[in-house]
Coordinates of C-alpha atoms in Angstrom, one line a residue:
X1417 CA -61.4 150.1 67.1
X1418 CA -63.1 146.9 68.5
X1419 CA -60.7 144.1 68.0
X1420 CA -60.4 140.6 69.6
X1421 CA -56.9 139.3 69.9
X1422 CA -57.6 135.6 69.3
X1423 CA -54.5 134.1 71.0
X1424 CA -55.2 135.9 74.3
X1425 CA -58.3 133.8 75.2
X1426 CA -57.1 130.4 73.7
X1427 CA -55.2 127.5 75.1
X1428 CA -51.4 127.3 74.7
X1429 CA -51.4 125.4 71.5
X1430 CA -54.0 127.5 69.7
X1431 CA -52.6 130.7 71.2
X1432 CA -49.2 129.9 69.7
X1433 CA -50.8 129.3 66.2
X1434 CA -52.9 132.5 66.4
X1435 CA -50.4 134.9 67.9
X1436 CA -51.1 138.3 66.5
X1437 CA -54.4 137.4 64.8
X1438 CA -57.0 140.1 65.4
X1439 CA -60.7 139.8 64.6
X1440 CA -62.7 143.0 64.0
X1441 CA -66.2 143.1 65.2
X1442 CA -69.1 145.5 66.0
X1443 CA -71.9 145.1 68.5
X1444 CA -75.4 146.6 68.2
X1445 CA -78.4 147.0 70.5
X1446 CA -78.7 146.0 74.2
X1447 CA -80.5 143.3 76.0
X1448 CA -80.1 139.9 77.7
X1449 CA -80.4 137.9 74.5
X1450 CA -77.1 137.6 72.7
X1451 CA -76.8 136.8 68.9
X1452 CA -73.5 136.2 67.0
X1453 CA -73.6 136.7 63.2
X1454 CA -71.0 135.0 61.1
X1455 CA -70.7 136.2 57.5
X1456 CA -69.8 134.2 54.4
X1457 CA -67.0 134.1 51.8
X1458 CA -65.5 137.6 51.1
X1459 CA -68.2 139.2 53.2
X1460 CA -67.7 141.7 56.1
X1461 CA -69.6 142.4 59.3
X1462 CA -72.0 144.8 57.6
X1463 CA -73.2 142.1 55.2
X1464 CA -75.7 141.4 57.9
X1465 CA -77.2 144.9 57.8
X1466 CA -80.8 143.9 57.3
X1467 CA -80.7 141.3 60.1
X1468 CA -78.8 143.7 62.5
X1469 CA -81.6 146.3 62.1
X1470 CA -84.3 143.6 62.4
X1471 CA -82.9 142.0 65.5
X1472 CA -81.2 144.8 67.4
X1473 CA -83.6 147.5 66.3
X1474 CA -80.7 149.8 65.2
X1475 CA -77.8 149.8 62.8
X1476 CA -75.7 152.1 64.9
X1477 CA -72.8 150.3 66.5
X1478 CA -72.5 150.4 70.3
X1479 CA -69.0 151.9 70.1
X1480 CA -70.2 154.7 67.9
X1481 CA -69.6 157.8 70.1
X1482 CA -72.1 159.9 68.1
X1483 CA -74.9 157.4 68.9
X1484 CA -77.6 158.5 71.4
X1485 CA -78.4 155.2 73.0
X1486 CA -82.1 154.7 73.6
X1487 CA -82.3 151.4 75.5
X1488 CA -86.0 151.5 75.8
X1489 CA -86.4 151.2 72.0
X1490 CA -84.0 148.2 71.7
X1491 CA -86.0 145.1 70.6
X1492 CA -89.1 147.2 70.0
X1493 CA -89.7 145.5 66.7
X1494 CA -89.7 142.0 68.0
X1495 CA -91.5 139.9 70.5
X1496 CA -88.6 138.3 72.3
X1497 CA -87.2 141.2 74.3
X1498 CA -83.9 143.2 74.0
X1499 CA -81.3 141.7 71.8
X1500 CA -77.6 142.5 71.5
X1501 CA -76.0 141.5 68.2
X1502 CA -72.3 141.0 67.4
X1503 CA -71.1 140.8 63.8
X1504 CA -67.5 140.1 62.8
X1505 CA -65.1 140.1 59.9
X1506 CA -63.7 136.6 59.5
X1507 CA -59.9 136.3 59.2
X1508 CA -58.9 137.1 55.6
X1509 CA -61.4 139.8 55.0
X1510 CA -62.4 143.3 56.1
X1511 CA -60.4 144.8 58.9
X1512 CA -59.5 141.4 60.5
X1513 CA -56.0 139.9 60.1
X1514 CA -55.1 138.3 56.8
X1515 CA -52.8 135.3 57.2
X1516 CA -50.6 134.5 54.2
X1517 CA -50.7 130.7 54.5
X1518 CA -53.7 128.6 53.3
X1519 CA -53.1 126.3 56.2
X1520 CA -54.1 129.2 58.5
X1521 CA -57.7 129.0 57.1
X1522 CA -60.2 126.3 57.9
X1523 CA -63.8 126.4 59.1
X1524 CA -62.6 124.8 62.4
X1525 CA -59.9 127.5 62.8
X1526 CA -62.4 130.3 62.1
X1527 CA -64.9 128.6 64.5
X1528 CA -62.2 129.0 67.2
X1529 CA -61.9 132.6 66.2
X1530 CA -65.6 133.0 66.9
X1531 CA -65.4 131.2 70.2
X1532 CA -62.5 133.5 71.2
X1533 CA -64.7 136.4 70.4
X1534 CA -67.4 135.1 72.7
X1535 CA -64.8 134.9 75.5
X1536 CA -63.7 138.4 74.7
X1537 CA -67.2 139.7 74.9
X1538 CA -67.9 137.8 78.1
X1539 CA -70.8 135.9 76.5
X1540 CA -71.2 132.5 78.1
X1541 CA -73.9 131.5 75.6
X1542 CA -75.3 132.9 72.3
X1543 CA -77.6 132.3 69.4
X1544 CA -75.3 131.7 66.5
X1545 CA -76.4 132.5 63.0
X1546 CA -74.2 131.9 59.9
X1547 CA -74.5 132.6 56.2
X1548 CA -72.9 130.4 53.5
X1549 CA -69.3 129.9 54.6
X1550 CA -70.3 131.5 57.9
X1551 CA -72.9 128.7 58.3
X1552 CA -70.1 126.1 57.8
X1553 CA -68.1 127.9 60.5
X1554 CA -71.2 128.0 62.8
X1555 CA -71.6 124.2 62.4
X1556 CA -68.0 123.6 63.5
X1557 CA -68.5 126.0 66.4
X1558 CA -71.7 124.2 67.5
X1559 CA -69.8 120.9 67.4
X1560 CA -66.8 122.3 69.4
X1561 CA -68.8 124.0 72.1
X1562 CA -72.5 122.8 72.0
X1563 CA -72.9 123.9 75.6
X1564 CA -72.5 127.6 74.5
X1565 CA -75.0 127.5 71.7
X1566 CA -78.6 128.7 72.4
X1567 CA -79.8 128.1 68.9
X1568 CA -78.2 127.6 65.5
X1569 CA -79.4 129.2 62.2
X1570 CA -77.7 128.0 59.0
X1571 CA -78.5 130.2 56.0
X1572 CA -77.7 129.2 52.4
X1573 CA -75.3 126.5 53.6
X1574 CA -73.8 123.4 52.0
X1575 CA -71.6 120.6 53.4
X1576 CA -68.4 122.0 51.9
X1577 CA -66.1 120.3 49.4
X1578 CA -67.8 119.4 46.1
X1579 CA -71.1 120.8 47.4
X1580 CA -69.5 124.3 47.2
X1581 CA -69.6 124.0 43.4
X1582 CA -72.5 125.8 41.8
X1583 CA -75.0 124.2 39.5
X1584 CA -73.3 123.7 36.1
X1585 CA -75.2 125.5 33.4
X1586 CA -74.7 128.4 31.0
X1587 CA -75.6 131.1 33.6
X1588 CA -73.3 129.9 36.4
X1589 CA -70.4 129.2 34.0
X1590 CA -70.7 132.8 32.8
X1591 CA -70.8 134.0 36.4
X1592 CA -67.6 132.0 37.2
X1593 CA -65.7 133.3 34.2
X1594 CA -66.7 136.9 34.9
X1595 CA -65.8 136.5 38.6
X1596 CA -62.3 135.2 37.8
X1597 CA -61.8 138.1 35.4
X1598 CA -63.1 140.8 37.7
X1599 CA -60.4 143.3 38.5
X1600 CA -62.3 146.5 39.3
X1601 CA -65.1 147.4 41.7
X1602 CA -67.4 147.9 38.8
X1603 CA -66.7 144.4 37.3
X1604 CA -66.9 142.8 40.7
X1605 CA -70.2 144.6 41.5
X1606 CA -71.8 143.4 38.2
X1607 CA -71.0 139.8 38.8
X1608 CA -71.9 139.9 42.5
X1609 CA -75.4 141.0 41.7
X1610 CA -76.0 137.9 39.5
X1611 CA -74.4 135.7 42.2
X1612 CA -76.4 137.1 45.1
X1613 CA -79.9 137.7 43.8
X1614 CA -82.6 136.0 41.7
X1615 CA -83.2 137.4 38.3
X1616 CA -86.8 138.3 39.1
X1617 CA -85.7 140.4 42.0
X1618 CA -83.0 142.3 40.1
X1619 CA -85.4 143.2 37.3
X1620 CA -88.2 144.5 39.5
X1621 CA -88.7 148.3 39.3
X1622 CA -88.3 150.5 42.3
X1623 CA -89.5 153.8 41.1
X1624 CA -88.0 154.6 37.7
X1625 CA -85.0 152.2 38.1
X1626 CA -84.7 148.5 38.4
X1627 CA -83.1 147.0 41.6
X1628 CA -80.2 146.0 39.4
X1629 CA -79.4 149.6 38.7
X1630 CA -79.8 150.7 42.3
X1631 CA -77.9 147.8 43.8
X1632 CA -75.1 148.1 41.3
X1633 CA -74.4 151.7 42.4
X1634 CA -74.5 150.6 46.1
X1635 CA -72.2 147.7 45.4
X1636 CA -69.6 149.8 43.5
X1637 CA -69.6 152.3 46.4
X1638 CA -69.3 149.7 49.0
X1639 CA -66.5 147.7 47.3
X1640 CA -64.6 151.0 46.5
X1641 CA -64.8 152.0 50.2
X1642 CA -63.7 148.6 51.6
X1643 CA -61.4 147.6 48.8
X1644 CA -61.2 144.3 46.9
X1645 CA -60.4 141.3 49.1
X1646 CA -56.7 140.4 49.1
X1647 CA -55.6 137.3 47.2
X1648 CA -54.3 135.7 50.4
X1649 CA -57.7 136.2 52.1
X1650 CA -59.8 135.0 49.2
X1651 CA -57.7 131.9 48.5
X1652 CA -57.5 131.1 52.2
X1653 CA -61.3 131.3 52.6
X1654 CA -61.9 129.3 49.4
X1655 CA -59.5 126.7 50.8
X1656 CA -61.5 126.6 54.0
X1657 CA -64.8 126.0 52.2
X1658 CA -63.3 123.3 50.0
X1659 CA -61.8 121.4 53.0
X1660 CA -65.0 121.8 55.1
X1661 CA -66.7 118.6 56.1
X1662 CA -69.0 117.7 59.0
X1663 CA -68.3 114.2 60.4
X1664 CA -71.0 111.9 61.7
X1665 CA -69.6 112.5 65.2
X1666 CA -69.9 116.3 64.8
X1667 CA -73.4 116.0 63.4
X1668 CA -74.3 113.9 66.5
X1669 CA -72.9 116.5 68.8
X1670 CA -75.2 119.1 67.3
X1671 CA -78.2 116.9 67.3
X1672 CA -77.7 116.1 71.0
X1673 CA -76.6 119.6 72.0
X1674 CA -80.0 120.6 73.4
X1675 CA -80.6 123.5 71.0
X1676 CA -82.9 124.0 68.0
X1677 CA -81.7 124.5 64.4
X1678 CA -83.1 126.4 61.5
X1679 CA -81.8 125.7 57.9
X1680 CA -82.9 128.7 55.8
X1681 CA -82.3 128.8 52.1
X1682 CA -83.3 130.6 48.9
X1683 CA -84.7 128.3 46.2
X1684 CA -83.0 130.3 43.4
X1685 CA -79.5 130.1 44.9
X1686 CA -77.0 129.5 42.1
X1687 CA -74.0 129.2 44.5
X1688 CA -75.2 126.9 47.3
X1689 CA -77.7 124.4 45.9
X1690 CA -80.7 123.9 48.0
X1691 CA -80.6 120.1 47.8
X1692 CA -77.4 120.1 49.9
X1693 CA -79.1 122.2 52.5
X1694 CA -82.1 119.9 52.7
X1695 CA -79.7 116.9 53.1
X1696 CA -78.0 118.7 56.0
X1697 CA -81.3 119.5 57.6
X1698 CA -82.3 115.8 57.3
X1699 CA -79.1 114.7 59.0
X1700 CA -79.8 117.1 61.9
X1701 CA -83.2 115.6 62.6
X1702 CA -85.0 115.8 64.9
X1703 CA -83.8 119.3 66.0
X1704 CA -83.8 121.0 62.6
X1705 CA -86.5 122.9 60.7
X1706 CA -86.1 123.6 57.0
X1707 CA -87.3 127.0 55.8
X1708 CA -87.3 127.9 52.1
X1709 CA -87.9 131.2 50.4
X1710 CA -88.1 132.5 46.9
X1711 CA -84.7 134.1 46.6
X1712 CA -81.0 133.8 45.7
X1713 CA -77.8 133.4 47.7
X1714 CA -78.4 136.6 49.6
X1715 CA -81.9 135.6 50.7
X1716 CA -81.1 137.6 53.8
X1717 CA -81.3 140.8 51.7
X1718 CA -83.8 139.6 49.1
X1719 CA -86.4 138.4 51.6
X1720 CA -85.4 140.4 54.7
X1721 CA -88.7 140.5 56.5
X1722 CA -89.3 136.8 56.1
X1723 CA -85.8 135.8 57.1
X1724 CA -85.9 138.1 60.1
X1725 CA -89.2 136.6 61.2
X1726 CA -87.8 133.1 60.9
X1727 CA -84.8 134.1 63.0
X1728 CA -87.0 135.7 65.7
X1729 CA -89.2 132.6 65.7
X1730 CA -86.0 130.5 66.4
X1731 CA -85.0 132.7 69.2
X1732 CA -88.5 132.7 70.7
X1733 CA -88.8 128.9 70.4
X1734 CA -85.4 128.5 72.1
X1735 CA -86.3 130.9 74.9
X1736 CA -89.6 129.0 75.4
X1737 CA -87.7 125.7 75.5
X1738 CA -89.8 124.3 72.7
X1739 CA -89.3 120.6 72.1
X1740 CA -87.7 119.4 68.9
X1741 CA -90.8 117.4 68.1
X1742 CA -92.8 120.6 68.0
X1743 CA -90.1 122.6 66.2
X1744 CA -89.0 120.4 63.2
X1745 CA -91.2 120.4 60.2
X1746 CA -90.0 117.2 58.5
X1747 CA -92.7 114.5 57.7
X1748 CA -92.3 111.2 59.4
X1749 CA -90.2 108.9 57.2
X1750 CA -91.8 105.9 55.5
X1751 CA -89.8 103.0 54.2
X1752 CA -90.7 103.6 50.6
X1753 CA -89.9 107.3 50.9
X1754 CA -86.7 106.5 52.7
X1755 CA -85.6 104.2 49.9
X1756 CA -86.4 106.7 47.3
X1757 CA -84.5 109.4 49.2
X1758 CA -81.5 107.1 49.4
X1759 CA -81.5 106.4 45.7
X1760 CA -81.8 110.2 44.9
X1761 CA -79.0 111.0 47.3
X1762 CA -76.6 108.4 45.7
X1763 CA -77.6 109.8 42.2
X1764 CA -76.9 113.3 43.3
X1765 CA -73.5 112.3 44.7
X1766 CA -72.5 110.8 41.4
X1767 CA -73.7 113.8 39.4
X1768 CA -71.9 116.1 41.9
X1769 CA -68.6 114.2 41.3
X1770 CA -69.0 114.5 37.6
X1771 CA -69.7 118.2 38.1
X1772 CA -66.6 118.7 40.1
X1773 CA -64.5 117.0 37.4
X1774 CA -66.0 119.4 34.8
X1775 CA -65.4 122.4 37.0
X1776 CA -61.8 121.3 37.5
X1777 CA -61.3 121.0 33.7
X1778 CA -62.8 124.5 33.2
X1779 CA -60.5 125.9 35.8
X1780 CA -57.5 124.3 34.2
X1781 CA -58.6 125.8 30.9
X1782 CA -59.0 129.3 32.4
X1783 CA -55.6 129.1 34.1
X1784 CA -53.9 128.0 30.9
X1785 CA -55.7 130.7 28.9
X1786 CA -54.7 133.4 31.5
X1787 CA -51.0 132.5 31.5
X1788 CA -50.8 131.8 27.8
X1789 CA -52.2 135.3 27.1
X1790 CA -49.7 136.8 29.6
X1791 CA -46.8 135.0 27.9
X1792 CA -47.9 136.2 24.5
X1793 CA -48.1 139.8 25.7
X1794 CA -44.5 139.6 27.0
X1795 CA -43.2 138.6 23.6
X1796 CA -42.3 141.7 21.8
X1797 CA -42.0 141.2 18.0
X1798 CA -38.9 142.6 16.4
X1799 CA -39.7 145.1 13.7
X1800 CA -37.5 144.8 10.6
X1801 CA -37.4 148.0 8.5
X1802 CA -36.8 148.2 4.8
X1803 CA -33.1 148.3 3.9
X1804 CA -31.8 151.6 2.8
X1805 CA -30.5 151.9 -0.7
X1806 CA -26.7 152.2 -1.0

């Protein structure tokens, strides 16, 4: 099995903290261009399936002994040459190690896992693409080792903390409650569909069935095969997202890193609100381009061709050494527009804080309800029968 022992390639302090931590990964395709894919919360390496096929030209892993390698076909579907892709399971999910302590999870720690994997592979530099939590990890990685980043793609990303909270409405509240109550692959699959895709996409017919029906069967099969994520892994990764924050110094390191950035997002994402992604893209000016598609949180699956094309354009622009001025697509700021943006940003922050407070109250209610019901179930009433006549 392809594993990277994290502590082996790290300095003494990090090695001591990560002793025994193993990161599972797979590589696909061959070529001089290297791409590292970092998946999101609760996801595994194969969550990037559509991008692996689009970039590497195959979905057969390089360590698959049954694979007949045809190196001439690698990269045949793109214009940038042969690409080798690596996708990993973050700590806490899939086949990677699952530490028990929440303190063993942070986007910075997981970024160091990814850097250790680059060392393990012998990749001096790579294009780094992250989705959701994986994009937060990619940001930390780019700030830690900007000299090893060829380009950075941030898909369906937020700035962490309160920005991780979904939009508060009836639909997302229903999704949150169903997610907390999901105990079986069937229940988890049903809620995952509403979390990952736009309603329009799910209700489209493919032959005689809707995509919802087809994807539901695939999700149940996949979750059953891989198993539900452990509580330690899920709580640890949630903790990492909540604690994530990019400082001004880290943002400056990315902006001055000498590489281009794409911020790619689905407009119908109910998990990572697009306004937060736009704000991050603004902070990363002048090196960032904002790319928006009609789609949900898994825009990588919902708009596969468009997303793959955007990623290939990023790789091509980086290989051609395109200037940030030619790459970014943000209009020049005017004083009036700048003032309006500032007011909107402050208003959004206030609304977000109110939102967090409401989510906190709801979570308290759900926890109290859960434990209250458990306590009632443990109370066994004493049956008193009728007294027998003497």
